Amino acid sequence: MEYIAGAAGALVLVLVLTSILRTLVVPRGLYSALVFRLWWSLRRLLRLTAVRGGYDAMDRAQTWLAPLMLIGMLASWLVGALFGFGLLLYSLSPLSWTTAFREAGSSLFTLGFASGARLKLSVLDFVAAATGPVLIALQIAYLPTLYAAYNRRELEVTLLQARAGEPAWGPEILARQWLVDTETALPALYRAWERLAADMGESHSTYPVLLTFRSPRPHRSWLVGLVAVMDAAALQLALAPRLAPPEARLVLRAGFTALRDIARALRIPFDADPSPDATIRLTFAEFDAAVAMLESAGFQVERPTKEAWPHFQGWRVNYEAIAYELCRRCDAVPGLWTGPRDFPGGPIPPERPEDRRPEDRRPGEVRPELPPAAG
């Protein structure tokens, strides 16, 4: 029995140490089974609190996922270390089960109130006493890195709101620029999101817990925003290739590269070299309706819709499947062209503000009411 307990204790400590190194120390997107099982369990439990609600209820419930993940990881590692050291102490001494775990807890949390008073247990006691503070210190040092990446991400997501609405949608980005004559600002937008995509690809694959951090506003999402910017770039390249800036190609490349890096960290299967003619889930009817909306906003197309569709399809096939799966797993706001979710309710279109520009009139003249802008 002592040999089995000792082997089990050593195995538990190895698993805990490996999970800590993979999650907090090694600067690479390594898979930690403990962290992702915890993510899966907490997400399922929180979904039960909003099982009959739509997106708003789900968003309120999933807001607690990130803090629970951070607390749960620390608690899981500490409990695992306690269990492992307790089994080792029991296997190497005549201590009873309760006394062995009591001494392991006393050493692990550096309380010092229990001791076996045996020299051969001192090494284990010292190792356990060092493990607790080091683990807590690593977790504390982990938080500034997470929140720094979160702040960088949410700054650009907030800036996108004025260009794309809430939730963000690719055709809406283009339509708004042509409606207010700011289409020359699109290259700067693409450059900003190219850099942000590279940042998110590195940070969110290295620290996947960032995927559980939601935006401060319910209808904002970094995933939906990234898909919207990529769709806008793909639409511009497909419909007006001569007028599209070179930054459109760069942001598309950076965007689907970031999504693939995150997919590898989460072990989501994907085709690394899809055929441009591969089928996508977005339909031609949806694409045709979006192009009609763009033309009504003043966007000048160079290709007919049917000729532009294969080009748009060839771009979107590189990122659609991964984006849909990540949006589903993260319970992102169901924006247009972002796929289905695990909760009831259809996609939410962005709201466009009314055109409230003053008209030219004489002093004292009553201005007539303007009709509302198209939704």
PDB file of N, CA and C in Angstrom, residues 15 22 33 53 65 88 116 133 163 206 279 281 288 299 311 318 322-323 355:
ATOM      1  N   LEU A  15       2.303  15.771 -12.605  1.00  0.00           N
ATOM      2  CA  LEU A  15       1.222  16.344 -13.398  1.00  0.00           C
ATOM      3  C   LEU A  15       0.965  17.794 -13.017  1.00  0.00           C
ATOM      4  N   ARG A  22       3.482  24.555 -18.149  1.00  0.00           N
ATOM      5  CA  ARG A  22       2.845  24.779 -19.435  1.00  0.00           C
ATOM      6  C   ARG A  22       1.993  26.047 -19.434  1.00  0.00           C
ATOM      7  N   ALA A  33      -4.043  19.837 -19.985  1.00  0.00           N
ATOM      8  CA  ALA A  33      -5.327  19.147 -19.863  1.00  0.00           C
ATOM      9  C   ALA A  33      -6.103  19.638 -18.654  1.00  0.00           C
ATOM     10  N   GLY A  53     -32.374  31.427 -21.223  1.00  0.00           N
ATOM     11  CA  GLY A  53     -32.240  32.796 -21.702  1.00  0.00           C
ATOM     12  C   GLY A  53     -31.532  32.859 -23.036  1.00  0.00           C
ATOM     13  N   LEU A  65     -16.716  33.661 -15.891  1.00  0.00           N
ATOM     14  CA  LEU A  65     -15.840  32.547 -16.266  1.00  0.00           C
ATOM     15  C   LEU A  65     -14.366  32.878 -16.044  1.00  0.00           C
ATOM     16  N   LEU A  88       3.065  11.105  -0.513  1.00  0.00           N
ATOM     17  CA  LEU A  88       4.486  10.811  -0.327  1.00  0.00           C
ATOM     18  C   LEU A  88       4.851  10.715   1.150  1.00  0.00           C
ATOM     19  N   GLY A 116       6.242  15.920  11.719  1.00  0.00           N
ATOM     20  CA  GLY A 116       6.467  14.547  12.122  1.00  0.00           C
ATOM     21  C   GLY A 116       7.682  14.385  13.002  1.00  0.00           C
ATOM     22  N   PRO A 133       4.438  29.011  -1.646  1.00  0.00           N
ATOM     23  CA  PRO A 133       4.712  30.418  -1.972  1.00  0.00           C
ATOM     24  C   PRO A 133       5.131  30.648  -3.419  1.00  0.00           C
ATOM     25  N   ARG A 163     -16.811  52.498 -36.167  1.00  0.00           N
ATOM     26  CA  ARG A 163     -16.694  52.165 -37.588  1.00  0.00           C
ATOM     27  C   ARG A 163     -17.572  50.996 -37.991  1.00  0.00           C
ATOM     28  N   THR A 206      -0.441  31.676 -26.117  1.00  0.00           N
ATOM     29  CA  THR A 206       0.441  31.425 -24.981  1.00  0.00           C
ATOM     30  C   THR A 206      -0.348  31.342 -23.677  1.00  0.00           C
ATOM     31  N   THR A 279     -16.003  24.754 -50.055  1.00  0.00           N
ATOM     32  CA  THR A 279     -17.288  25.310 -49.642  1.00  0.00           C
ATOM     33  C   THR A 279     -17.165  26.034 -48.308  1.00  0.00           C
ATOM     34  N   ARG A 281     -19.590  28.205 -45.216  1.00  0.00           N
ATOM     35  CA  ARG A 281     -20.947  28.140 -44.658  1.00  0.00           C
ATOM     36  C   ARG A 281     -21.741  29.411 -44.948  1.00  0.00           C
ATOM     37  N   ASP A 288     -24.811  38.413 -51.477  1.00  0.00           N
ATOM     38  CA  ASP A 288     -25.488  39.272 -52.440  1.00  0.00           C
ATOM     39  C   ASP A 288     -26.251  40.388 -51.730  1.00  0.00           C
ATOM     40  N   PHE A 299     -20.791  52.556 -52.170  1.00  0.00           N
ATOM     41  CA  PHE A 299     -19.580  51.791 -52.470  1.00  0.00           C
ATOM     42  C   PHE A 299     -19.559  51.450 -53.960  1.00  0.00           C
ATOM     43  N   HIS A 311     -13.873  35.078 -55.432  1.00  0.00           N
ATOM     44  CA  HIS A 311     -12.711  35.722 -54.813  1.00  0.00           C
ATOM     45  C   HIS A 311     -12.931  35.886 -53.306  1.00  0.00           C
ATOM     46  N   ASN A 318     -10.061  30.590 -45.616  1.00  0.00           N
ATOM     47  CA  ASN A 318      -8.862  30.491 -44.779  1.00  0.00           C
ATOM     48  C   ASN A 318      -9.142  30.683 -43.289  1.00  0.00           C
ATOM     49  N   ILE A 322     -12.378  28.130 -38.382  1.00  0.00           N
ATOM     50  CA  ILE A 322     -11.772  28.375 -37.073  1.00  0.00           C
ATOM     51  C   ILE A 322     -12.523  29.481 -36.345  1.00  0.00           C
ATOM     52  N   ALA A 323     -12.880  30.552 -37.057  1.00  0.00           N
ATOM     53  CA  ALA A 323     -13.592  31.662 -36.415  1.00  0.00           C
ATOM     54  C   ALA A 323     -14.935  31.209 -35.869  1.00  0.00           C
ATOM     55  N   ASP A 355     -29.295  59.583 -39.185  1.00  0.00           N
ATOM     56  CA  ASP A 355     -28.665  60.748 -39.813  1.00  0.00           C
ATOM     57  C   ASP A 355     -29.321  62.010 -39.243  1.00  0.00           C
TER      58      ASP A 355
END
